[in-house]
């Protein structure tokens, strides 16, 4: 790890303030993502950049820099970005691979160059670490929440899926269906992929609302589907329940006296902070679990949680109430800030 | 008068001049972009980075050369990106079924040509709008790729199949000399063979070419088949590059190719342009994309820069030509 | 006999669309239910606005690729103004001004500098995409709640959505302008031959700038409709999908991509055709991997059918 002047960001920081050149210890983090447009990606970027800044400020002996690249959904572009980045030689790379098999040769190359590779979401055996979400477990929690809050009567739900073939989407679907299967009054009347696309989700929601007049709820594998679904249901005066996945702040805000009944608290901002915390811990010589599971509670209101427990919702599932969830989602440093590693 | 232009439809001198001028502009921009990024980032000039850059635009080179032929006839092919995914799917399935790399190659190229033939027949024989037909095959080929792969990727370990796209001699990826070979072959086809003259003739004036018995409708079919074959080759390279077959590969590749060909000075209305321009266009485009990645530019800013560069180059070219004309 | 052929082309797409309806009805009777019809009528509004604006541009012999991403940009302009002021009026004014400005800019570059419309608007496509992400404060989605958005997005009159009525009114207006004004005739003349149009005394530059301002304004309207129906805005909406559907609609409806020929009625039927396919794929629960195959094949088949009918008519006419 020789003295690097690689980054524009580093140069910018250096010209902005402290005489950074005097510092010996540097930590350079690059995060390569598959996209940059979904609300979740935007939150991710915000958490990541805020955390970089906070850590750089909190630890004066280490110069911490970071970059965030988006492959805009293209595997070729992602491979190119990864190759270029390896050539740059950062300390830690987080890669949310569009397809893990395609990245095997690059993992080896990165490790040869002394870069720590952290596979994001889809675990890789060869990577130094994998940062995973436990999608099946989370999905099951959402499915069981649907059961527990359905009120025992026949209850019709439509499930919006991810892009066909996407592992994360498939795992979430598997979990949701598994959770729903724990009771027999809930019926899945429709399952359709919306390709992580809000506009598609909108058309699907509109079709469902006309097709199934007695639809009770919409469940989705991402909160991105919730925005148009909620807006359409509200505008057509229909009283539907929504079960989200992601912990987007605007969706969490729709929970108190709102139509959203449960959400999975991934939260892009939280996760972005956790990336930087993890990179810093590794940099300081700690070794996290090789497969690191992101801590993901379920979010409900306190009343709904009580009702759910009465209806047989398992007590060992971690549940955050709305205020707490909003707090940690908005303020990533609470859980993963510099204080958490001091 | 029109007769004589069509009978010897080789590029008229004035067009050559303006094209040469465009190439000088492009070379200038490439130099400026390289120097700029070189200053911003010392890694830009490393041998490894140049290898990465060239390898990453190898597919764009091939597809854009096919697009150049099509645009010389005044057409457009929106289906190439989807076709790369489809042809790759057929190739990989053939490979896994027969365990023969040769059969896999042949299957991929034939599959690419098949989509090209659909385009060609609808456009050349039925005289339907190229934009519309290839928009339909854009959806069709992507859909077929998804069906073939069942929306999942397929791993490939056959070393022979992966060689072209994956192997490097030191910092030089094997695919670069291969692209150069294709360039030479296509140049011969375009400038030395009767087919090339038919391409320019079909683009300059379809009806005149028709009257003169040059059979432009047949030329069009073959031009789209050629573009399909190049998509098939690109599919093989892509599979080698990522050592797997991917249903979503080549997404928006057509937009990049069209942009690069336009940057290279080929007219949208057919009849004017050269392969060399396309090579320069792809290089400029590739250098900018690579440089923006190196400097970690915000993706939205990248889009804006892409738009402004495209407009800027064309505007510059027009202004220079206007001044000259005055 | 250009008039006869025009009618024939228009009638073909009507046949094809009705045949498609029948097929979908036989597969699922729900397809022709009142509810579903009204869902289709609402879904086609943004595509319809794009198609309408594109129609004039294409007839004039140009193309506007920036309409899709433009409408996403304008949706965000509306959202940003709404987020800042909490009011709608200013946002609407801003969208109209910006969209006309974009159209004017496109038109001037095409008309005065003689740049190909394809290139100018392709670069505007990229630029609009970039701007849409740069003007919205990072990390935000802006919810658009309130009476105006509910009115546009969901209120009905005699069972028809106001947004659809607005689209119908615009189509009617376009029909009058296209068929019964000198400007409409000038657009066709420019599309047929700029040289002849100029000789006939048409101000070609002004016509070109005009059609691009129309298409710009239409994408501004599409942005307003899009955001109102969604109830929120974010960058990265799929503008290109809208664009391609809009172009497909008018070309299926018999508009000649090279310019000079097309009918408003044909464009409307083409729009219904695209709207019906989009709706049916969702309604009939077609497995996702087949969506694209189906859409591509149906468009090809429609093109082929149109060609066959068209050819046979020509043969008869001989």
PDB file of N, CA and C in Angstrom, chain A residues 37-40 42-43 45-46 49-50 163-164 189-193 195 197-200 202-204 206-208 210-213 224 227-228 231-232 234-236 248 250-251 254, chain C residues 30 35-36 38-39 42-43 129 137-141 143 145-146 149-150 153-155 226 228-232 234-238 278-279 281-286 288-289 291-292:
ATOM      1  N   UNK A  37     -30.504   4.583  -9.145  1.00  0.00           N
ATOM      2  CA  UNK A  37     -31.739   5.341  -9.297  1.00  0.00           C
ATOM      3  C   UNK A  37     -32.816   4.982  -8.283  1.00  0.00           C
ATOM      4  N   UNK A  38     -32.835   3.738  -7.835  1.00  0.00           N
ATOM      5  CA  UNK A  38     -33.884   3.347  -6.891  1.00  0.00           C
ATOM      6  C   UNK A  38     -33.719   4.153  -5.605  1.00  0.00           C
ATOM      7  N   UNK A  39     -34.835   4.458  -4.915  1.00  0.00           N
ATOM      8  CA  UNK A  39     -34.730   5.196  -3.659  1.00  0.00           C
ATOM      9  C   UNK A  39     -33.728   4.535  -2.701  1.00  0.00           C
ATOM     10  N   UNK A  40     -33.708   3.191  -2.735  1.00  0.00           N
ATOM     11  CA  UNK A  40     -32.802   2.494  -1.841  1.00  0.00           C
ATOM     12  C   UNK A  40     -31.344   2.806  -2.183  1.00  0.00           C
ATOM     13  N   UNK A  42     -30.222   5.494  -3.580  1.00  0.00           N
ATOM     14  CA  UNK A  42     -29.948   6.881  -3.217  1.00  0.00           C
ATOM     15  C   UNK A  42     -29.637   6.977  -1.723  1.00  0.00           C
ATOM     16  N   UNK A  43     -30.454   6.282  -0.930  1.00  0.00           N
ATOM     17  CA  UNK A  43     -30.230   6.283   0.520  1.00  0.00           C
ATOM     18  C   UNK A  43     -28.878   5.646   0.851  1.00  0.00           C
ATOM     19  N   UNK A  45     -26.178   5.584  -0.982  1.00  0.00           N
ATOM     20  CA  UNK A  45     -25.104   6.524  -1.299  1.00  0.00           C
ATOM     21  C   UNK A  45     -24.967   7.578  -0.216  1.00  0.00           C
ATOM     22  N   UNK A  46     -26.124   8.065   0.252  1.00  0.00           N
ATOM     23  CA  UNK A  46     -26.112   9.099   1.271  1.00  0.00           C
ATOM     24  C   UNK A  46     -25.457   8.571   2.552  1.00  0.00           C
ATOM     25  N   UNK A  49     -21.629   8.079   1.980  1.00  0.00           N
ATOM     26  CA  UNK A  49     -20.834   9.315   1.922  1.00  0.00           C
ATOM     27  C   UNK A  49     -20.794  10.039   3.264  1.00  0.00           C
ATOM     28  N   UNK A  50     -21.947  10.079   3.938  1.00  0.00           N
ATOM     29  CA  UNK A  50     -21.969  10.701   5.266  1.00  0.00           C
ATOM     30  C   UNK A  50     -21.005   9.988   6.213  1.00  0.00           C
ATOM     31  N   UNK A 163     -36.901  -8.620 -10.375  1.00  0.00           N
ATOM     32  CA  UNK A 163     -36.671  -9.013 -11.757  1.00  0.00           C
ATOM     33  C   UNK A 163     -36.468 -10.517 -11.806  1.00  0.00           C
ATOM     34  N   UNK A 164     -37.092 -11.158 -12.805  1.00  0.00           N
ATOM     35  CA  UNK A 164     -36.964 -12.604 -12.910  1.00  0.00           C
ATOM     36  C   UNK A 164     -35.489 -12.992 -12.893  1.00  0.00           C
ATOM     37  N   UNK A 189     -53.384 -14.053  -4.504  1.00  0.00           N
ATOM     38  CA  UNK A 189     -54.186 -14.086  -5.723  1.00  0.00           C
ATOM     39  C   UNK A 189     -53.377 -13.712  -6.951  1.00  0.00           C
ATOM     40  N   UNK A 190     -52.251 -13.016  -6.762  1.00  0.00           N
ATOM     41  CA  UNK A 190     -51.437 -12.661  -7.921  1.00  0.00           C
ATOM     42  C   UNK A 190     -49.992 -12.477  -7.492  1.00  0.00           C
ATOM     43  N   UNK A 191     -49.111 -12.893  -8.386  1.00  0.00           N
ATOM     44  CA  UNK A 191     -47.676 -12.685  -8.179  1.00  0.00           C
ATOM     45  C   UNK A 191     -47.143 -12.148  -9.486  1.00  0.00           C
ATOM     46  N   UNK A 192     -46.485 -11.000  -9.453  1.00  0.00           N
ATOM     47  CA  UNK A 192     -45.957 -10.480 -10.720  1.00  0.00           C
ATOM     48  C   UNK A 192     -44.653  -9.733 -10.509  1.00  0.00           C
ATOM     49  N   UNK A 193     -43.696  -9.925 -11.391  1.00  0.00           N
ATOM     50  CA  UNK A 193     -42.436  -9.174 -11.266  1.00  0.00           C
ATOM     51  C   UNK A 193     -42.610  -7.751 -11.783  1.00  0.00           C
ATOM     52  N   UNK A 195     -39.763  -5.831 -11.843  1.00  0.00           N
ATOM     53  CA  UNK A 195     -38.389  -5.505 -12.271  1.00  0.00           C
ATOM     54  C   UNK A 195     -37.760  -4.347 -11.502  1.00  0.00           C
ATOM     55  N   UNK A 197     -38.942  -1.687 -10.768  1.00  0.00           N
ATOM     56  CA  UNK A 197     -39.241  -0.455 -11.499  1.00  0.00           C
ATOM     57  C   UNK A 197     -40.559   0.128 -10.982  1.00  0.00           C
ATOM     58  N   UNK A 198     -40.508   1.393 -10.532  1.00  0.00           N
ATOM     59  CA  UNK A 198     -41.701   1.995  -9.940  1.00  0.00           C
ATOM     60  C   UNK A 198     -42.830   2.157 -10.958  1.00  0.00           C
ATOM     61  N   UNK A 199     -42.457   2.463 -12.222  1.00  0.00           N
ATOM     62  CA  UNK A 199     -43.508   2.682 -13.221  1.00  0.00           C
ATOM     63  C   UNK A 199     -44.246   1.378 -13.510  1.00  0.00           C
ATOM     64  N   UNK A 200     -43.482   0.285 -13.605  1.00  0.00           N
ATOM     65  CA  UNK A 200     -44.128  -1.003 -13.822  1.00  0.00           C
ATOM     66  C   UNK A 200     -45.015  -1.354 -12.637  1.00  0.00           C
ATOM     67  N   UNK A 202     -46.540   0.588 -10.787  1.00  0.00           N
ATOM     68  CA  UNK A 202     -47.743   1.396 -10.848  1.00  0.00           C
ATOM     69  C   UNK A 202     -48.808   0.752 -11.732  1.00  0.00           C
ATOM     70  N   UNK A 203     -48.385   0.318 -12.931  1.00  0.00           N
ATOM     71  CA  UNK A 203     -49.353  -0.319 -13.822  1.00  0.00           C
ATOM     72  C   UNK A 203     -49.908  -1.590 -13.199  1.00  0.00           C
ATOM     73  N   UNK A 204     -49.017  -2.347 -12.558  1.00  0.00           N
ATOM     74  CA  UNK A 204     -49.480  -3.603 -11.966  1.00  0.00           C
ATOM     75  C   UNK A 204     -50.486  -3.318 -10.860  1.00  0.00           C
ATOM     76  N   UNK A 206     -52.426  -0.781 -10.544  1.00  0.00           N
ATOM     77  CA  UNK A 206     -53.697  -0.352 -11.150  1.00  0.00           C
ATOM     78  C   UNK A 206     -54.491  -1.552 -11.667  1.00  0.00           C
ATOM     79  N   UNK A 207     -53.780  -2.449 -12.335  1.00  0.00           N
ATOM     80  CA  UNK A 207     -54.477  -3.622 -12.856  1.00  0.00           C
ATOM     81  C   UNK A 207     -55.053  -4.475 -11.744  1.00  0.00           C
ATOM     82  N   UNK A 208     -54.278  -4.666 -10.702  1.00  0.00           N
ATOM     83  CA  UNK A 208     -54.758  -5.491  -9.584  1.00  0.00           C
ATOM     84  C   UNK A 208     -56.004  -4.887  -8.959  1.00  0.00           C
ATOM     85  N   UNK A 210     -58.279  -3.144 -10.252  1.00  0.00           N
ATOM     86  CA  UNK A 210     -59.502  -3.357 -11.023  1.00  0.00           C
ATOM     87  C   UNK A 210     -59.814  -4.841 -11.137  1.00  0.00           C
ATOM     88  N   UNK A 211     -58.764  -5.634 -11.203  1.00  0.00           N
ATOM     89  CA  UNK A 211     -58.975  -7.066 -11.425  1.00  0.00           C
ATOM     90  C   UNK A 211     -59.519  -7.770 -10.173  1.00  0.00           C
ATOM     91  N   UNK A 212     -58.973  -7.403  -9.021  1.00  0.00           N
ATOM     92  CA  UNK A 212     -59.398  -8.049  -7.769  1.00  0.00           C
ATOM     93  C   UNK A 212     -60.063  -6.999  -6.887  1.00  0.00           C
ATOM     94  N   UNK A 213     -61.395  -6.942  -6.997  1.00  0.00           N
ATOM     95  CA  UNK A 213     -62.068  -5.866  -6.279  1.00  0.00           C
ATOM     96  C   UNK A 213     -61.965  -6.029  -4.780  1.00  0.00           C
ATOM     97  N   UNK A 224     -39.794   0.414  -3.118  1.00  0.00           N
ATOM     98  CA  UNK A 224     -39.991   1.196  -4.334  1.00  0.00           C
ATOM     99  C   UNK A 224     -41.371   0.943  -4.924  1.00  0.00           C
ATOM    100  N   UNK A 227     -44.526   3.132  -3.082  1.00  0.00           N
ATOM    101  CA  UNK A 227     -44.884   4.523  -3.378  1.00  0.00           C
ATOM    102  C   UNK A 227     -46.059   4.595  -4.352  1.00  0.00           C
ATOM    103  N   UNK A 228     -45.944   4.033  -5.565  1.00  0.00           N
ATOM    104  CA  UNK A 228     -47.082   4.147  -6.484  1.00  0.00           C
ATOM    105  C   UNK A 228     -48.300   3.377  -5.997  1.00  0.00           C
ATOM    106  N   UNK A 231     -50.113   5.460  -3.448  1.00  0.00           N
ATOM    107  CA  UNK A 231     -50.725   6.636  -4.069  1.00  0.00           C
ATOM    108  C   UNK A 231     -51.968   6.246  -4.855  1.00  0.00           C
ATOM    109  N   UNK A 232     -51.909   5.139  -5.577  1.00  0.00           N
ATOM    110  CA  UNK A 232     -53.051   4.729  -6.400  1.00  0.00           C
ATOM    111  C   UNK A 232     -54.218   4.288  -5.533  1.00  0.00           C
ATOM    112  N   UNK A 234     -54.857   5.151  -2.433  1.00  0.00           N
ATOM    113  CA  UNK A 234     -55.419   6.308  -1.749  1.00  0.00           C
ATOM    114  C   UNK A 234     -56.267   7.123  -2.715  1.00  0.00           C
ATOM    115  N   UNK A 235     -55.740   7.327  -3.922  1.00  0.00           N
ATOM    116  CA  UNK A 235     -56.468   8.140  -4.891  1.00  0.00           C
ATOM    117  C   UNK A 235     -57.765   7.485  -5.345  1.00  0.00           C
ATOM    118  N   UNK A 236     -57.817   6.149  -5.372  1.00  0.00           N
ATOM    119  CA  UNK A 236     -59.062   5.514  -5.795  1.00  0.00           C
ATOM    120  C   UNK A 236     -59.953   5.225  -4.581  1.00  0.00           C
ATOM    121  N   UNK A 248     -37.416   2.182   3.729  1.00  0.00           N
ATOM    122  CA  UNK A 248     -37.303   3.555   3.230  1.00  0.00           C
ATOM    123  C   UNK A 248     -38.026   4.495   4.190  1.00  0.00           C
ATOM    124  N   UNK A 250     -39.653   7.432   3.828  1.00  0.00           N
ATOM    125  CA  UNK A 250     -41.019   7.878   3.508  1.00  0.00           C
ATOM    126  C   UNK A 250     -42.068   6.778   3.700  1.00  0.00           C
ATOM    127  N   UNK A 251     -41.668   5.535   3.552  1.00  0.00           N
ATOM    128  CA  UNK A 251     -42.626   4.447   3.750  1.00  0.00           C
ATOM    129  C   UNK A 251     -42.844   4.212   5.241  1.00  0.00           C
ATOM    130  N   UNK A 254     -45.404   6.269   6.672  1.00  0.00           N
ATOM    131  CA  UNK A 254     -46.794   5.943   6.347  1.00  0.00           C
ATOM    132  C   UNK A 254     -47.340   4.848   7.254  1.00  0.00           C
TER     133      UNK A 254
ATOM    134  N   UNK C  30     -62.687 -10.772 -18.708  1.00  0.00           N
ATOM    135  CA  UNK C  30     -62.501  -9.575 -17.905  1.00  0.00           C
ATOM    136  C   UNK C  30     -61.835  -8.446 -18.696  1.00  0.00           C
ATOM    137  N   UNK C  35     -64.250  -1.735 -15.991  1.00  0.00           N
ATOM    138  CA  UNK C  35     -63.134  -1.366 -15.114  1.00  0.00           C
ATOM    139  C   UNK C  35     -61.816  -1.399 -15.855  1.00  0.00           C
ATOM    140  N   UNK C  36     -61.636  -2.490 -16.606  1.00  0.00           N
ATOM    141  CA  UNK C  36     -60.360  -2.646 -17.281  1.00  0.00           C
ATOM    142  C   UNK C  36     -60.205  -1.630 -18.403  1.00  0.00           C
ATOM    143  N   UNK C  38     -61.380   1.299 -18.390  1.00  0.00           N
ATOM    144  CA  UNK C  38     -61.044   2.593 -17.815  1.00  0.00           C
ATOM    145  C   UNK C  38     -59.605   2.586 -17.308  1.00  0.00           C
ATOM    146  N   UNK C  39     -59.127   1.419 -16.858  1.00  0.00           N
ATOM    147  CA  UNK C  39     -57.715   1.337 -16.444  1.00  0.00           C
ATOM    148  C   UNK C  39     -56.805   1.599 -17.645  1.00  0.00           C
ATOM    149  N   UNK C  42     -56.579   5.222 -18.614  1.00  0.00           N
ATOM    150  CA  UNK C  42     -55.707   6.041 -17.779  1.00  0.00           C
ATOM    151  C   UNK C  42     -54.242   5.747 -18.057  1.00  0.00           C
ATOM    152  N   UNK C  43     -53.942   4.453 -18.284  1.00  0.00           N
ATOM    153  CA  UNK C  43     -52.537   4.077 -18.495  1.00  0.00           C
ATOM    154  C   UNK C  43     -51.954   4.675 -19.776  1.00  0.00           C
ATOM    155  N   UNK C 129     -31.672  13.202 -18.846  1.00  0.00           N
ATOM    156  CA  UNK C 129     -31.480  12.138 -17.868  1.00  0.00           C
ATOM    157  C   UNK C 129     -30.541  12.613 -16.755  1.00  0.00           C
ATOM    158  N   UNK C 137     -32.913  17.288  -4.820  1.00  0.00           N
ATOM    159  CA  UNK C 137     -32.000  17.160  -3.697  1.00  0.00           C
ATOM    160  C   UNK C 137     -31.720  15.691  -3.412  1.00  0.00           C
ATOM    161  N   UNK C 138     -30.471  15.378  -3.176  1.00  0.00           N
ATOM    162  CA  UNK C 138     -30.075  13.973  -3.077  1.00  0.00           C
ATOM    163  C   UNK C 138     -30.778  13.268  -1.913  1.00  0.00           C
ATOM    164  N   UNK C 139     -31.092  12.026  -2.151  1.00  0.00           N
ATOM    165  CA  UNK C 139     -31.676  11.227  -1.095  1.00  0.00           C
ATOM    166  C   UNK C 139     -33.147  11.511  -0.883  1.00  0.00           C
ATOM    167  N   UNK C 140     -33.785  12.155  -1.856  1.00  0.00           N
ATOM    168  CA  UNK C 140     -35.189  12.491  -1.645  1.00  0.00           C
ATOM    169  C   UNK C 140     -36.087  11.883  -2.689  1.00  0.00           C
ATOM    170  N   UNK C 141     -37.260  11.440  -2.226  1.00  0.00           N
ATOM    171  CA  UNK C 141     -38.372  11.247  -3.125  1.00  0.00           C
ATOM    172  C   UNK C 141     -39.381  12.293  -2.678  1.00  0.00           C
ATOM    173  N   UNK C 143     -43.159  13.340  -2.416  1.00  0.00           N
ATOM    174  CA  UNK C 143     -44.553  12.929  -2.556  1.00  0.00           C
ATOM    175  C   UNK C 143     -45.364  14.097  -3.081  1.00  0.00           C
ATOM    176  N   UNK C 145     -48.942  15.177  -2.976  1.00  0.00           N
ATOM    177  CA  UNK C 145     -50.273  14.940  -2.455  1.00  0.00           C
ATOM    178  C   UNK C 145     -51.065  16.230  -2.578  1.00  0.00           C
ATOM    179  N   UNK C 146     -52.361  16.113  -2.722  1.00  0.00           N
ATOM    180  CA  UNK C 146     -53.203  17.305  -2.760  1.00  0.00           C
ATOM    181  C   UNK C 146     -54.300  17.163  -3.801  1.00  0.00           C
ATOM    182  N   UNK C 149     -53.398  16.911  -7.698  1.00  0.00           N
ATOM    183  CA  UNK C 149     -52.851  15.640  -8.158  1.00  0.00           C
ATOM    184  C   UNK C 149     -53.914  14.555  -8.132  1.00  0.00           C
ATOM    185  N   UNK C 150     -54.813  14.626  -7.131  1.00  0.00           N
ATOM    186  CA  UNK C 150     -55.895  13.643  -7.093  1.00  0.00           C
ATOM    187  C   UNK C 150     -56.815  13.855  -8.292  1.00  0.00           C
ATOM    188  N   UNK C 153     -55.008  12.673 -11.355  1.00  0.00           N
ATOM    189  CA  UNK C 153     -54.641  11.261 -11.308  1.00  0.00           C
ATOM    190  C   UNK C 153     -55.833  10.329 -11.214  1.00  0.00           C
ATOM    191  N   UNK C 154     -56.945  10.763 -10.599  1.00  0.00           N
ATOM    192  CA  UNK C 154     -57.971   9.782 -10.291  1.00  0.00           C
ATOM    193  C   UNK C 154     -59.408  10.236 -10.476  1.00  0.00           C
ATOM    194  N   UNK C 155     -59.681  11.543 -10.561  1.00  0.00           N
ATOM    195  CA  UNK C 155     -61.074  11.971 -10.652  1.00  0.00           C
ATOM    196  C   UNK C 155     -61.657  11.629 -12.026  1.00  0.00           C
ATOM    197  N   UNK C 226     -47.717  12.046 -15.515  1.00  0.00           N
ATOM    198  CA  UNK C 226     -46.944  10.944 -14.931  1.00  0.00           C
ATOM    199  C   UNK C 226     -46.828  11.130 -13.427  1.00  0.00           C
ATOM    200  N   UNK C 228     -48.546  13.099 -11.431  1.00  0.00           N
ATOM    201  CA  UNK C 228     -49.819  13.134 -10.714  1.00  0.00           C
ATOM    202  C   UNK C 228     -50.342  11.727 -10.491  1.00  0.00           C
ATOM    203  N   UNK C 229     -50.182  10.880 -11.489  1.00  0.00           N
ATOM    204  CA  UNK C 229     -50.693   9.530 -11.356  1.00  0.00           C
ATOM    205  C   UNK C 229     -49.874   8.745 -10.347  1.00  0.00           C
ATOM    206  N   UNK C 230     -48.567   9.006 -10.319  1.00  0.00           N
ATOM    207  CA  UNK C 230     -47.694   8.275  -9.400  1.00  0.00           C
ATOM    208  C   UNK C 230     -47.893   8.723  -7.972  1.00  0.00           C
ATOM    209  N   UNK C 231     -48.138  10.022  -7.783  1.00  0.00           N
ATOM    210  CA  UNK C 231     -48.233  10.526  -6.422  1.00  0.00           C
ATOM    211  C   UNK C 231     -46.885  10.809  -5.814  1.00  0.00           C
ATOM    212  N   UNK C 232     -45.823  10.624  -6.549  1.00  0.00           N
ATOM    213  CA  UNK C 232     -44.486  10.971  -6.068  1.00  0.00           C
ATOM    214  C   UNK C 232     -43.534  11.012  -7.249  1.00  0.00           C
ATOM    215  N   UNK C 234     -39.249  10.688  -8.506  1.00  0.00           N
ATOM    216  CA  UNK C 234     -37.861  10.338  -8.211  1.00  0.00           C
ATOM    217  C   UNK C 234     -37.130  10.307  -9.548  1.00  0.00           C
ATOM    218  N   UNK C 235     -35.833  10.541  -9.570  1.00  0.00           N
ATOM    219  CA  UNK C 235     -35.116  10.380 -10.834  1.00  0.00           C
ATOM    220  C   UNK C 235     -35.040   8.902 -11.195  1.00  0.00           C
ATOM    221  N   UNK C 236     -34.696   8.639 -12.442  1.00  0.00           N
ATOM    222  CA  UNK C 236     -34.499   7.249 -12.820  1.00  0.00           C
ATOM    223  C   UNK C 236     -35.771   6.546 -13.224  1.00  0.00           C
ATOM    224  N   UNK C 237     -36.853   7.297 -13.442  1.00  0.00           N
ATOM    225  CA  UNK C 237     -38.041   6.668 -14.014  1.00  0.00           C
ATOM    226  C   UNK C 237     -37.707   6.292 -15.458  1.00  0.00           C
ATOM    227  N   UNK C 238     -38.445   5.301 -15.975  1.00  0.00           N
ATOM    228  CA  UNK C 238     -38.086   4.761 -17.271  1.00  0.00           C
ATOM    229  C   UNK C 238     -38.648   5.628 -18.401  1.00  0.00           C
ATOM    230  N   UNK C 278     -49.843  -3.635 -23.561  1.00  0.00           N
ATOM    231  CA  UNK C 278     -49.249  -3.443 -22.238  1.00  0.00           C
ATOM    232  C   UNK C 278     -50.184  -3.937 -21.147  1.00  0.00           C
ATOM    233  N   UNK C 279     -51.459  -3.608 -21.299  1.00  0.00           N
ATOM    234  CA  UNK C 279     -52.428  -3.990 -20.283  1.00  0.00           C
ATOM    235  C   UNK C 279     -52.624  -5.498 -20.249  1.00  0.00           C
ATOM    236  N   UNK C 281     -50.709  -7.944 -21.156  1.00  0.00           N
ATOM    237  CA  UNK C 281     -49.585  -8.734 -20.642  1.00  0.00           C
ATOM    238  C   UNK C 281     -49.675  -8.839 -19.129  1.00  0.00           C
ATOM    239  N   UNK C 282     -50.070  -7.738 -18.476  1.00  0.00           N
ATOM    240  CA  UNK C 282     -50.227  -7.782 -17.032  1.00  0.00           C
ATOM    241  C   UNK C 282     -51.495  -8.513 -16.633  1.00  0.00           C
ATOM    242  N   UNK C 283     -52.581  -8.162 -17.333  1.00  0.00           N
ATOM    243  CA  UNK C 283     -53.893  -8.695 -16.967  1.00  0.00           C
ATOM    244  C   UNK C 283     -53.936 -10.214 -17.101  1.00  0.00           C
ATOM    245  N   UNK C 284     -53.358 -10.734 -18.159  1.00  0.00           N
ATOM    246  CA  UNK C 284     -53.452 -12.169 -18.430  1.00  0.00           C
ATOM    247  C   UNK C 284     -52.384 -12.946 -17.672  1.00  0.00           C
ATOM    248  N   UNK C 285     -51.674 -12.252 -16.797  1.00  0.00           N
ATOM    249  CA  UNK C 285     -50.641 -12.926 -16.011  1.00  0.00           C
ATOM    250  C   UNK C 285     -49.644 -13.688 -16.866  1.00  0.00           C
ATOM    251  N   UNK C 286     -49.259 -13.100 -17.990  1.00  0.00           N
ATOM    252  CA  UNK C 286     -48.263 -13.735 -18.844  1.00  0.00           C
ATOM    253  C   UNK C 286     -46.948 -13.801 -18.075  1.00  0.00           C
ATOM    254  N   UNK C 288     -43.315 -13.555 -16.903  1.00  0.00           N
ATOM    255  CA  UNK C 288     -42.501 -12.382 -17.221  1.00  0.00           C
ATOM    256  C   UNK C 288     -41.518 -12.598 -18.354  1.00  0.00           C
ATOM    257  N   UNK C 289     -40.869 -13.765 -18.394  1.00  0.00           N
ATOM    258  CA  UNK C 289     -39.842 -13.950 -19.421  1.00  0.00           C
ATOM    259  C   UNK C 289     -40.438 -13.887 -20.825  1.00  0.00           C
ATOM    260  N   UNK C 291     -42.896 -11.720 -21.726  1.00  0.00           N
ATOM    261  CA  UNK C 291     -43.436 -10.392 -22.034  1.00  0.00           C
ATOM    262  C   UNK C 291     -42.818  -9.797 -23.288  1.00  0.00           C
ATOM    263  N   UNK C 292     -41.474  -9.760 -23.282  1.00  0.00           N
ATOM    264  CA  UNK C 292     -40.764  -9.081 -24.365  1.00  0.00           C
ATOM    265  C   UNK C 292     -40.944  -9.828 -25.671  1.00  0.00           C
TER     266      UNK C 292
END
